[in-house]
Amino acid sequence: MIEPDEWPKCPVCQARFRAASICSRCGADLEPLMFLIANAYQLRQDARRALQAGDFERAQKLASEAQATCSIRRGANLWLLSRWLLSLSTCA
């Protein structure tokens, strides 16, 4: 999941996200943000499964989509790994 130092902030008041659907500071609706985080997490899980299956092209596509949805350091690492493995598989 997301490391504490990568937790998103409320887009309205910049309070630290506490995994609640309403911001504890300003009362903003955070459900859309929660949806994006959950969606990106699922995409990364699918990318990991694609890597395990040896489908590096699909893994890179999924990792890229996850990063576009909610960018985190682990996601960037997953994307780099999938890109590297894809480049190795196309060289062979």
PDB file of N, CA and C in Angstrom:
ATOM      1  N   MET A   1       0.848  -1.179   0.000  1.00  0.00           N
ATOM      2  CA  MET A   1       0.000   0.000   0.000  1.00  0.00           C
ATOM      3  C   MET A   1       0.887   1.233   0.000  1.00  0.00           C
ATOM      4  N   ILE A   2       0.335   2.381   0.258  1.00  0.00           N
ATOM      5  CA  ILE A   2       1.072   3.634   0.221  1.00  0.00           C
ATOM      6  C   ILE A   2       1.818   3.831   1.537  1.00  0.00           C
ATOM      7  N   GLU A   3       3.085   4.188   1.433  1.00  0.00           N
ATOM      8  CA  GLU A   3       3.893   4.482   2.609  1.00  0.00           C
ATOM      9  C   GLU A   3       3.388   5.784   3.251  1.00  0.00           C
ATOM     10  N   PRO A   4       3.510   5.916   4.582  1.00  0.00           N
ATOM     11  CA  PRO A   4       3.008   7.126   5.246  1.00  0.00           C
ATOM     12  C   PRO A   4       3.563   8.430   4.682  1.00  0.00           C
ATOM     13  N   ASP A   5       4.825   8.442   4.248  1.00  0.00           N
ATOM     14  CA  ASP A   5       5.385   9.676   3.709  1.00  0.00           C
ATOM     15  C   ASP A   5       4.858   9.987   2.307  1.00  0.00           C
ATOM     16  N   GLU A   6       4.126   9.056   1.705  1.00  0.00           N
ATOM     17  CA  GLU A   6       3.546   9.268   0.379  1.00  0.00           C
ATOM     18  C   GLU A   6       2.036   9.461   0.431  1.00  0.00           C
ATOM     19  N   TRP A   7       1.457   9.471   1.610  1.00  0.00           N
ATOM     20  CA  TRP A   7       0.015   9.624   1.710  1.00  0.00           C
ATOM     21  C   TRP A   7      -0.405  10.927   1.069  1.00  0.00           C
ATOM     22  N   PRO A   8      -1.476  10.889   0.296  1.00  0.00           N
ATOM     23  CA  PRO A   8      -1.944  12.125  -0.333  1.00  0.00           C
ATOM     24  C   PRO A   8      -2.498  13.082   0.716  1.00  0.00           C
ATOM     25  N   LYS A   9      -2.658  14.307   0.301  1.00  0.00           N
ATOM     26  CA  LYS A   9      -3.207  15.328   1.180  1.00  0.00           C
ATOM     27  C   LYS A   9      -4.552  15.774   0.629  1.00  0.00           C
ATOM     28  N   CYS A  10      -5.348  16.333   1.499  1.00  0.00           N
ATOM     29  CA  CYS A  10      -6.643  16.873   1.088  1.00  0.00           C
ATOM     30  C   CYS A  10      -6.387  17.917   0.000  1.00  0.00           C
ATOM     31  N   PRO A  11      -7.074  17.801  -1.139  1.00  0.00           N
ATOM     32  CA  PRO A  11      -6.853  18.773  -2.209  1.00  0.00           C
ATOM     33  C   PRO A  11      -7.354  20.176  -1.858  1.00  0.00           C
ATOM     34  N   VAL A  12      -8.151  20.299  -0.814  1.00  0.00           N
ATOM     35  CA  VAL A  12      -8.705  21.597  -0.431  1.00  0.00           C
ATOM     36  C   VAL A  12      -7.803  22.308   0.578  1.00  0.00           C
ATOM     37  N   CYS A  13      -7.455  21.622   1.681  1.00  0.00           N
ATOM     38  CA  CYS A  13      -6.718  22.293   2.763  1.00  0.00           C
ATOM     39  C   CYS A  13      -5.317  21.726   3.002  1.00  0.00           C
ATOM     40  N   GLN A  14      -4.956  20.678   2.265  1.00  0.00           N
ATOM     41  CA  GLN A  14      -3.632  20.043   2.368  1.00  0.00           C
ATOM     42  C   GLN A  14      -3.400  19.290   3.680  1.00  0.00           C
ATOM     43  N   ALA A  15      -4.480  18.972   4.418  1.00  0.00           N
ATOM     44  CA  ALA A  15      -4.343  18.154   5.626  1.00  0.00           C
ATOM     45  C   ALA A  15      -3.955  16.740   5.206  1.00  0.00           C
ATOM     46  N   ARG A  16      -3.211  16.047   6.057  1.00  0.00           N
ATOM     47  CA  ARG A  16      -2.821  14.676   5.767  1.00  0.00           C
ATOM     48  C   ARG A  16      -4.051  13.792   5.645  1.00  0.00           C
ATOM     49  N   PHE A  17      -4.044  12.958   4.635  1.00  0.00           N
ATOM     50  CA  PHE A  17      -5.133  12.024   4.374  1.00  0.00           C
ATOM     51  C   PHE A  17      -5.173  10.976   5.478  1.00  0.00           C
ATOM     52  N   ARG A  18      -6.339  10.755   6.064  1.00  0.00           N
ATOM     53  CA  ARG A  18      -6.471   9.803   7.162  1.00  0.00           C
ATOM     54  C   ARG A  18      -7.378   8.630   6.809  1.00  0.00           C
ATOM     55  N   ALA A  19      -7.528   8.340   5.518  1.00  0.00           N
ATOM     56  CA  ALA A  19      -8.341   7.220   5.032  1.00  0.00           C
ATOM     57  C   ALA A  19      -9.804   7.329   5.457  1.00  0.00           C
ATOM     58  N   ALA A  20     -10.283   8.546   5.602  1.00  0.00           N
ATOM     59  CA  ALA A  20     -11.693   8.790   5.889  1.00  0.00           C
ATOM     60  C   ALA A  20     -12.299   9.494   4.679  1.00  0.00           C
ATOM     61  N   SER A  21     -13.569   9.306   4.466  1.00  0.00           N
ATOM     62  CA  SER A  21     -14.205   9.879   3.277  1.00  0.00           C
ATOM     63  C   SER A  21     -14.461  11.383   3.397  1.00  0.00           C
ATOM     64  N   ILE A  22     -14.315  11.923   4.604  1.00  0.00           N
ATOM     65  CA  ILE A  22     -14.478  13.357   4.841  1.00  0.00           C
ATOM     66  C   ILE A  22     -13.201  13.868   5.512  1.00  0.00           C
ATOM     67  N   CYS A  23     -12.663  14.978   5.002  1.00  0.00           N
ATOM     68  CA  CYS A  23     -11.453  15.558   5.586  1.00  0.00           C
ATOM     69  C   CYS A  23     -11.737  15.984   7.027  1.00  0.00           C
ATOM     70  N   SER A  24     -10.858  15.595   7.941  1.00  0.00           N
ATOM     71  CA  SER A  24     -11.046  15.915   9.357  1.00  0.00           C
ATOM     72  C   SER A  24     -10.841  17.400   9.639  1.00  0.00           C
ATOM     73  N   ARG A  25     -10.144  18.086   8.760  1.00  0.00           N
ATOM     74  CA  ARG A  25      -9.882  19.510   8.987  1.00  0.00           C
ATOM     75  C   ARG A  25     -10.947  20.408   8.351  1.00  0.00           C
ATOM     76  N   CYS A  26     -11.212  20.201   7.049  1.00  0.00           N
ATOM     77  CA  CYS A  26     -12.095  21.153   6.347  1.00  0.00           C
ATOM     78  C   CYS A  26     -13.440  20.571   5.936  1.00  0.00           C
ATOM     79  N   GLY A  27     -13.605  19.261   6.056  1.00  0.00           N
ATOM     80  CA  GLY A  27     -14.884  18.642   5.727  1.00  0.00           C
ATOM     81  C   GLY A  27     -15.085  18.326   4.249  1.00  0.00           C
ATOM     82  N   ALA A  28     -14.027  18.439   3.449  1.00  0.00           N
ATOM     83  CA  ALA A  28     -14.138  18.149   2.014  1.00  0.00           C
ATOM     84  C   ALA A  28     -14.447  16.668   1.789  1.00  0.00           C
ATOM     85  N   ASP A  29     -15.169  16.386   0.730  1.00  0.00           N
ATOM     86  CA  ASP A  29     -15.494  15.015   0.334  1.00  0.00           C
ATOM     87  C   ASP A  29     -14.254  14.397  -0.317  1.00  0.00           C
ATOM     88  N   LEU A  30     -13.706  13.371   0.285  1.00  0.00           N
ATOM     89  CA  LEU A  30     -12.492  12.734  -0.219  1.00  0.00           C
ATOM     90  C   LEU A  30     -12.763  11.408  -0.920  1.00  0.00           C
ATOM     91  N   GLU A  31     -14.025  11.066  -1.130  1.00  0.00           N
ATOM     92  CA  GLU A  31     -14.342   9.799  -1.795  1.00  0.00           C
ATOM     93  C   GLU A  31     -13.718   9.677  -3.176  1.00  0.00           C
ATOM     94  N   PRO A  32     -13.733  10.747  -4.001  1.00  0.00           N
ATOM     95  CA  PRO A  32     -13.071  10.621  -5.311  1.00  0.00           C
ATOM     96  C   PRO A  32     -11.577  10.298  -5.178  1.00  0.00           C
ATOM     97  N   LEU A  33     -10.913  10.901  -4.203  1.00  0.00           N
ATOM     98  CA  LEU A  33      -9.502  10.617  -3.956  1.00  0.00           C
ATOM     99  C   LEU A  33      -9.308   9.173  -3.511  1.00  0.00           C
ATOM    100  N   MET A  34     -10.171   8.698  -2.626  1.00  0.00           N
ATOM    101  CA  MET A  34     -10.088   7.321  -2.159  1.00  0.00           C
ATOM    102  C   MET A  34     -10.293   6.343  -3.309  1.00  0.00           C
ATOM    103  N   PHE A  35     -11.208   6.672  -4.218  1.00  0.00           N
ATOM    104  CA  PHE A  35     -11.447   5.828  -5.378  1.00  0.00           C
ATOM    105  C   PHE A  35     -10.195   5.736  -6.249  1.00  0.00           C
ATOM    106  N   LEU A  36      -9.551   6.866  -6.496  1.00  0.00           N
ATOM    107  CA  LEU A  36      -8.335   6.873  -7.313  1.00  0.00           C
ATOM    108  C   LEU A  36      -7.215   6.056  -6.665  1.00  0.00           C
ATOM    109  N   ILE A  37      -7.051   6.184  -5.370  1.00  0.00           N
ATOM    110  CA  ILE A  37      -6.016   5.440  -4.654  1.00  0.00           C
ATOM    111  C   ILE A  37      -6.289   3.940  -4.750  1.00  0.00           C
ATOM    112  N   ALA A  38      -7.524   3.543  -4.526  1.00  0.00           N
ATOM    113  CA  ALA A  38      -7.889   2.126  -4.602  1.00  0.00           C
ATOM    114  C   ALA A  38      -7.730   1.589  -6.023  1.00  0.00           C
ATOM    115  N   ASN A  39      -8.099   2.400  -7.007  1.00  0.00           N
ATOM    116  CA  ASN A  39      -7.970   1.994  -8.400  1.00  0.00           C
ATOM    117  C   ASN A  39      -6.499   1.799  -8.760  1.00  0.00           C
ATOM    118  N   ALA A  40      -5.646   2.726  -8.362  1.00  0.00           N
ATOM    119  CA  ALA A  40      -4.217   2.616  -8.651  1.00  0.00           C
ATOM    120  C   ALA A  40      -3.619   1.393  -7.960  1.00  0.00           C
ATOM    121  N   TYR A  41      -4.045   1.127  -6.739  1.00  0.00           N
ATOM    122  CA  TYR A  41      -3.558  -0.043  -6.010  1.00  0.00           C
ATOM    123  C   TYR A  41      -3.901  -1.327  -6.772  1.00  0.00           C
ATOM    124  N   GLN A  42      -5.143  -1.414  -7.249  1.00  0.00           N
ATOM    125  CA  GLN A  42      -5.561  -2.599  -7.992  1.00  0.00           C
ATOM    126  C   GLN A  42      -4.783  -2.741  -9.294  1.00  0.00           C
ATOM    127  N   LEU A  43      -4.538  -1.642  -9.979  1.00  0.00           N
ATOM    128  CA  LEU A  43      -3.745  -1.687 -11.206  1.00  0.00           C
ATOM    129  C   LEU A  43      -2.327  -2.194 -10.921  1.00  0.00           C
ATOM    130  N   ARG A  44      -1.741  -1.762  -9.811  1.00  0.00           N
ATOM    131  CA  ARG A  44      -0.392  -2.230  -9.449  1.00  0.00           C
ATOM    132  C   ARG A  44      -0.397  -3.719  -9.104  1.00  0.00           C
ATOM    133  N   GLN A  45      -1.436  -4.160  -8.433  1.00  0.00           N
ATOM    134  CA  GLN A  45      -1.551  -5.591  -8.147  1.00  0.00           C
ATOM    135  C   GLN A  45      -1.639  -6.385  -9.455  1.00  0.00           C
ATOM    136  N   ASP A  46      -2.425  -5.897 -10.403  1.00  0.00           N
ATOM    137  CA  ASP A  46      -2.548  -6.559 -11.705  1.00  0.00           C
ATOM    138  C   ASP A  46      -1.213  -6.535 -12.450  1.00  0.00           C
ATOM    139  N   ALA A  47      -0.475  -5.435 -12.325  1.00  0.00           N
ATOM    140  CA  ALA A  47       0.847  -5.347 -12.965  1.00  0.00           C
ATOM    141  C   ALA A  47       1.808  -6.365 -12.362  1.00  0.00           C
ATOM    142  N   ARG A  48       1.757  -6.537 -11.055  1.00  0.00           N
ATOM    143  CA  ARG A  48       2.619  -7.535 -10.398  1.00  0.00           C
ATOM    144  C   ARG A  48       2.285  -8.946 -10.875  1.00  0.00           C
ATOM    145  N   ARG A  49       1.002  -9.231 -11.011  1.00  0.00           N
ATOM    146  CA  ARG A  49       0.598 -10.547 -11.508  1.00  0.00           C
ATOM    147  C   ARG A  49       1.062 -10.743 -12.959  1.00  0.00           C
ATOM    148  N   ALA A  50       0.987  -9.682 -13.762  1.00  0.00           N
ATOM    149  CA  ALA A  50       1.460  -9.773 -15.149  1.00  0.00           C
ATOM    150  C   ALA A  50       2.966 -10.031 -15.182  1.00  0.00           C
ATOM    151  N   LEU A  51       3.712  -9.400 -14.289  1.00  0.00           N
ATOM    152  CA  LEU A  51       5.158  -9.665 -14.209  1.00  0.00           C
ATOM    153  C   LEU A  51       5.420 -11.131 -13.873  1.00  0.00           C
ATOM    154  N   GLN A  52       4.687 -11.643 -12.903  1.00  0.00           N
ATOM    155  CA  GLN A  52       4.862 -13.043 -12.504  1.00  0.00           C
ATOM    156  C   GLN A  52       4.531 -13.987 -13.656  1.00  0.00           C
ATOM    157  N   ALA A  53       3.604 -13.589 -14.500  1.00  0.00           N
ATOM    158  CA  ALA A  53       3.208 -14.422 -15.638  1.00  0.00           C
ATOM    159  C   ALA A  53       4.137 -14.224 -16.842  1.00  0.00           C
ATOM    160  N   GLY A  54       5.066 -13.276 -16.721  1.00  0.00           N
ATOM    161  CA  GLY A  54       5.989 -13.020 -17.822  1.00  0.00           C
ATOM    162  C   GLY A  54       5.427 -12.110 -18.902  1.00  0.00           C
ATOM    163  N   ASP A  55       4.306 -11.472 -18.643  1.00  0.00           N
ATOM    164  CA  ASP A  55       3.693 -10.561 -19.609  1.00  0.00           C
ATOM    165  C   ASP A  55       4.170  -9.139 -19.290  1.00  0.00           C
ATOM    166  N   PHE A  56       5.399  -8.837 -19.713  1.00  0.00           N
ATOM    167  CA  PHE A  56       6.044  -7.582 -19.352  1.00  0.00           C
ATOM    168  C   PHE A  56       5.395  -6.372 -20.018  1.00  0.00           C
ATOM    169  N   GLU A  57       4.891  -6.550 -21.212  1.00  0.00           N
ATOM    170  CA  GLU A  57       4.231  -5.438 -21.906  1.00  0.00           C
ATOM    171  C   GLU A  57       2.966  -5.024 -21.154  1.00  0.00           C
ATOM    172  N   ARG A  58       2.171  -6.007 -20.764  1.00  0.00           N
ATOM    173  CA  ARG A  58       0.952  -5.704 -19.994  1.00  0.00           C
ATOM    174  C   ARG A  58       1.313  -5.107 -18.639  1.00  0.00           C
ATOM    175  N   ALA A  59       2.355  -5.626 -18.003  1.00  0.00           N
ATOM    176  CA  ALA A  59       2.773  -5.109 -16.704  1.00  0.00           C
ATOM    177  C   ALA A  59       3.157  -3.636 -16.804  1.00  0.00           C
ATOM    178  N   GLN A  60       3.894  -3.292 -17.849  1.00  0.00           N
ATOM    179  CA  GLN A  60       4.293  -1.894 -17.999  1.00  0.00           C
ATOM    180  C   GLN A  60       3.081  -1.002 -18.256  1.00  0.00           C
ATOM    181  N   LYS A  61       2.157  -1.476 -19.076  1.00  0.00           N
ATOM    182  CA  LYS A  61       0.951  -0.699 -19.359  1.00  0.00           C
ATOM    183  C   LYS A  61       0.152  -0.459 -18.078  1.00  0.00           C
ATOM    184  N   LEU A  62      -0.023  -1.504 -17.286  1.00  0.00           N
ATOM    185  CA  LEU A  62      -0.776  -1.379 -16.032  1.00  0.00           C
ATOM    186  C   LEU A  62      -0.053  -0.483 -15.024  1.00  0.00           C
ATOM    187  N   ALA A  63       1.253  -0.643 -14.917  1.00  0.00           N
ATOM    188  CA  ALA A  63       2.024   0.185 -13.986  1.00  0.00           C
ATOM    189  C   ALA A  63       1.975   1.650 -14.404  1.00  0.00           C
ATOM    190  N   SER A  64       2.021   1.895 -15.691  1.00  0.00           N
ATOM    191  CA  SER A  64       1.942   3.265 -16.198  1.00  0.00           C
ATOM    192  C   SER A  64       0.575   3.876 -15.905  1.00  0.00           C
ATOM    193  N   GLU A  65      -0.468   3.104 -16.108  1.00  0.00           N
ATOM    194  CA  GLU A  65      -1.823   3.582 -15.823  1.00  0.00           C
ATOM    195  C   GLU A  65      -2.001   3.869 -14.331  1.00  0.00           C
ATOM    196  N   ALA A  66      -1.424   3.007 -13.493  1.00  0.00           N
ATOM    197  CA  ALA A  66      -1.498   3.213 -12.046  1.00  0.00           C
ATOM    198  C   ALA A  66      -0.800   4.509 -11.652  1.00  0.00           C
ATOM    199  N   GLN A  67       0.362   4.751 -12.225  1.00  0.00           N
ATOM    200  CA  GLN A  67       1.099   5.970 -11.907  1.00  0.00           C
ATOM    201  C   GLN A  67       0.356   7.213 -12.374  1.00  0.00           C
ATOM    202  N   ALA A  68      -0.307   7.113 -13.505  1.00  0.00           N
ATOM    203  CA  ALA A  68      -1.085   8.247 -14.001  1.00  0.00           C
ATOM    204  C   ALA A  68      -2.295   8.522 -13.103  1.00  0.00           C
ATOM    205  N   THR A  69      -2.782   7.482 -12.451  1.00  0.00           N
ATOM    206  CA  THR A  69      -3.937   7.611 -11.568  1.00  0.00           C
ATOM    207  C   THR A  69      -3.543   8.153 -10.204  1.00  0.00           C
ATOM    208  N   CYS A  70      -2.471   7.589  -9.630  1.00  0.00           N
ATOM    209  CA  CYS A  70      -1.996   8.002  -8.300  1.00  0.00           C
ATOM    210  C   CYS A  70      -0.519   7.651  -8.205  1.00  0.00           C
ATOM    211  N   SER A  71       0.313   8.625  -8.381  1.00  0.00           N
ATOM    212  CA  SER A  71       1.753   8.392  -8.441  1.00  0.00           C
ATOM    213  C   SER A  71       2.362   8.228  -7.046  1.00  0.00           C
ATOM    214  N   ILE A  72       3.098   7.106  -6.881  1.00  0.00           N
ATOM    215  CA  ILE A  72       3.851   6.881  -5.654  1.00  0.00           C
ATOM    216  C   ILE A  72       5.204   6.279  -6.030  1.00  0.00           C
ATOM    217  N   ARG A  73       6.148   6.346  -5.106  1.00  0.00           N
ATOM    218  CA  ARG A  73       7.506   5.856  -5.362  1.00  0.00           C
ATOM    219  C   ARG A  73       7.519   4.367  -5.711  1.00  0.00           C
ATOM    220  N   ARG A  74       6.797   3.557  -4.975  1.00  0.00           N
ATOM    221  CA  ARG A  74       6.746   2.116  -5.279  1.00  0.00           C
ATOM    222  C   ARG A  74       6.180   1.860  -6.666  1.00  0.00           C
ATOM    223  N   GLY A  75       5.233   2.667  -7.069  1.00  0.00           N
ATOM    224  CA  GLY A  75       4.654   2.542  -8.401  1.00  0.00           C
ATOM    225  C   GLY A  75       5.668   2.875  -9.480  1.00  0.00           C
ATOM    226  N   ALA A  76       6.473   3.894  -9.216  1.00  0.00           N
ATOM    227  CA  ALA A  76       7.526   4.254 -10.170  1.00  0.00           C
ATOM    228  C   ALA A  76       8.537   3.123 -10.284  1.00  0.00           C
ATOM    229  N   ASN A  77       8.864   2.498  -9.165  1.00  0.00           N
ATOM    230  CA  ASN A  77       9.794   1.364  -9.185  1.00  0.00           C
ATOM    231  C   ASN A  77       9.216   0.187  -9.962  1.00  0.00           C
ATOM    232  N   LEU A  78       7.937  -0.068  -9.784  1.00  0.00           N
ATOM    233  CA  LEU A  78       7.274  -1.145 -10.518  1.00  0.00           C
ATOM    234  C   LEU A  78       7.298  -0.856 -12.012  1.00  0.00           C
ATOM    235  N   TRP A  79       7.031   0.384 -12.386  1.00  0.00           N
ATOM    236  CA  TRP A  79       7.058   0.770 -13.793  1.00  0.00           C
ATOM    237  C   TRP A  79       8.463   0.602 -14.367  1.00  0.00           C
ATOM    238  N   LEU A  80       9.481   1.028 -13.627  1.00  0.00           N
ATOM    239  CA  LEU A  80      10.862   0.887 -14.106  1.00  0.00           C
ATOM    240  C   LEU A  80      11.244  -0.580 -14.281  1.00  0.00           C
ATOM    241  N   LEU A  81      10.863  -1.411 -13.325  1.00  0.00           N
ATOM    242  CA  LEU A  81      11.163  -2.836 -13.424  1.00  0.00           C
ATOM    243  C   LEU A  81      10.487  -3.447 -14.645  1.00  0.00           C
ATOM    244  N   SER A  82       9.217  -3.127 -14.839  1.00  0.00           N
ATOM    245  CA  SER A  82       8.505  -3.697 -15.983  1.00  0.00           C
ATOM    246  C   SER A  82       9.092  -3.196 -17.302  1.00  0.00           C
ATOM    247  N   ARG A  83       9.505  -1.951 -17.332  1.00  0.00           N
ATOM    248  CA  ARG A  83      10.121  -1.410 -18.551  1.00  0.00           C
ATOM    249  C   ARG A  83      11.446  -2.107 -18.842  1.00  0.00           C
ATOM    250  N   TRP A  84      12.236  -2.308 -17.795  1.00  0.00           N
ATOM    251  CA  TRP A  84      13.533  -2.970 -17.953  1.00  0.00           C
ATOM    252  C   TRP A  84      13.343  -4.404 -18.436  1.00  0.00           C
ATOM    253  N   LEU A  85      12.427  -5.132 -17.813  1.00  0.00           N
ATOM    254  CA  LEU A  85      12.180  -6.516 -18.216  1.00  0.00           C
ATOM    255  C   LEU A  85      11.633  -6.586 -19.644  1.00  0.00           C
ATOM    256  N   LEU A  86      10.782  -5.630 -20.001  1.00  0.00           N
ATOM    257  CA  LEU A  86      10.272  -5.594 -21.375  1.00  0.00           C
ATOM    258  C   LEU A  86      11.405  -5.346 -22.362  1.00  0.00           C
ATOM    259  N   SER A  87      12.304  -4.432 -22.037  1.00  0.00           N
ATOM    260  CA  SER A  87      13.420  -4.160 -22.959  1.00  0.00           C
ATOM    261  C   SER A  87      14.329  -5.368 -23.094  1.00  0.00           C
ATOM    262  N   LEU A  88      14.524  -6.120 -22.012  1.00  0.00           N
ATOM    263  CA  LEU A  88      15.345  -7.330 -22.088  1.00  0.00           C
ATOM    264  C   LEU A  88      14.658  -8.399 -22.929  1.00  0.00           C
ATOM    265  N   SER A  89      13.360  -8.501 -22.811  1.00  0.00           N
ATOM    266  CA  SER A  89      12.642  -9.552 -23.554  1.00  0.00           C
ATOM    267  C   SER A  89      12.572  -9.246 -25.045  1.00  0.00           C
ATOM    268  N   THR A  90      12.598  -7.985 -25.415  1.00  0.00           N
ATOM    269  CA  THR A  90      12.559  -7.643 -26.841  1.00  0.00           C
ATOM    270  C   THR A  90      13.938  -7.718 -27.485  1.00  0.00           C
ATOM    271  N   CYS A  91      14.996  -7.719 -26.666  1.00  0.00           N
ATOM    272  CA  CYS A  91      16.365  -7.838 -27.199  1.00  0.00           C
ATOM    273  C   CYS A  91      16.704  -9.280 -27.535  1.00  0.00           C
ATOM    274  N   ALA A  92      16.051 -10.206 -26.891  1.00  0.00           N
ATOM    275  CA  ALA A  92      16.390 -11.630 -27.075  1.00  0.00           C
ATOM    276  C   ALA A  92      15.850 -12.194 -28.358  1.00  0.00           C
TER     277      ALA A  92
END
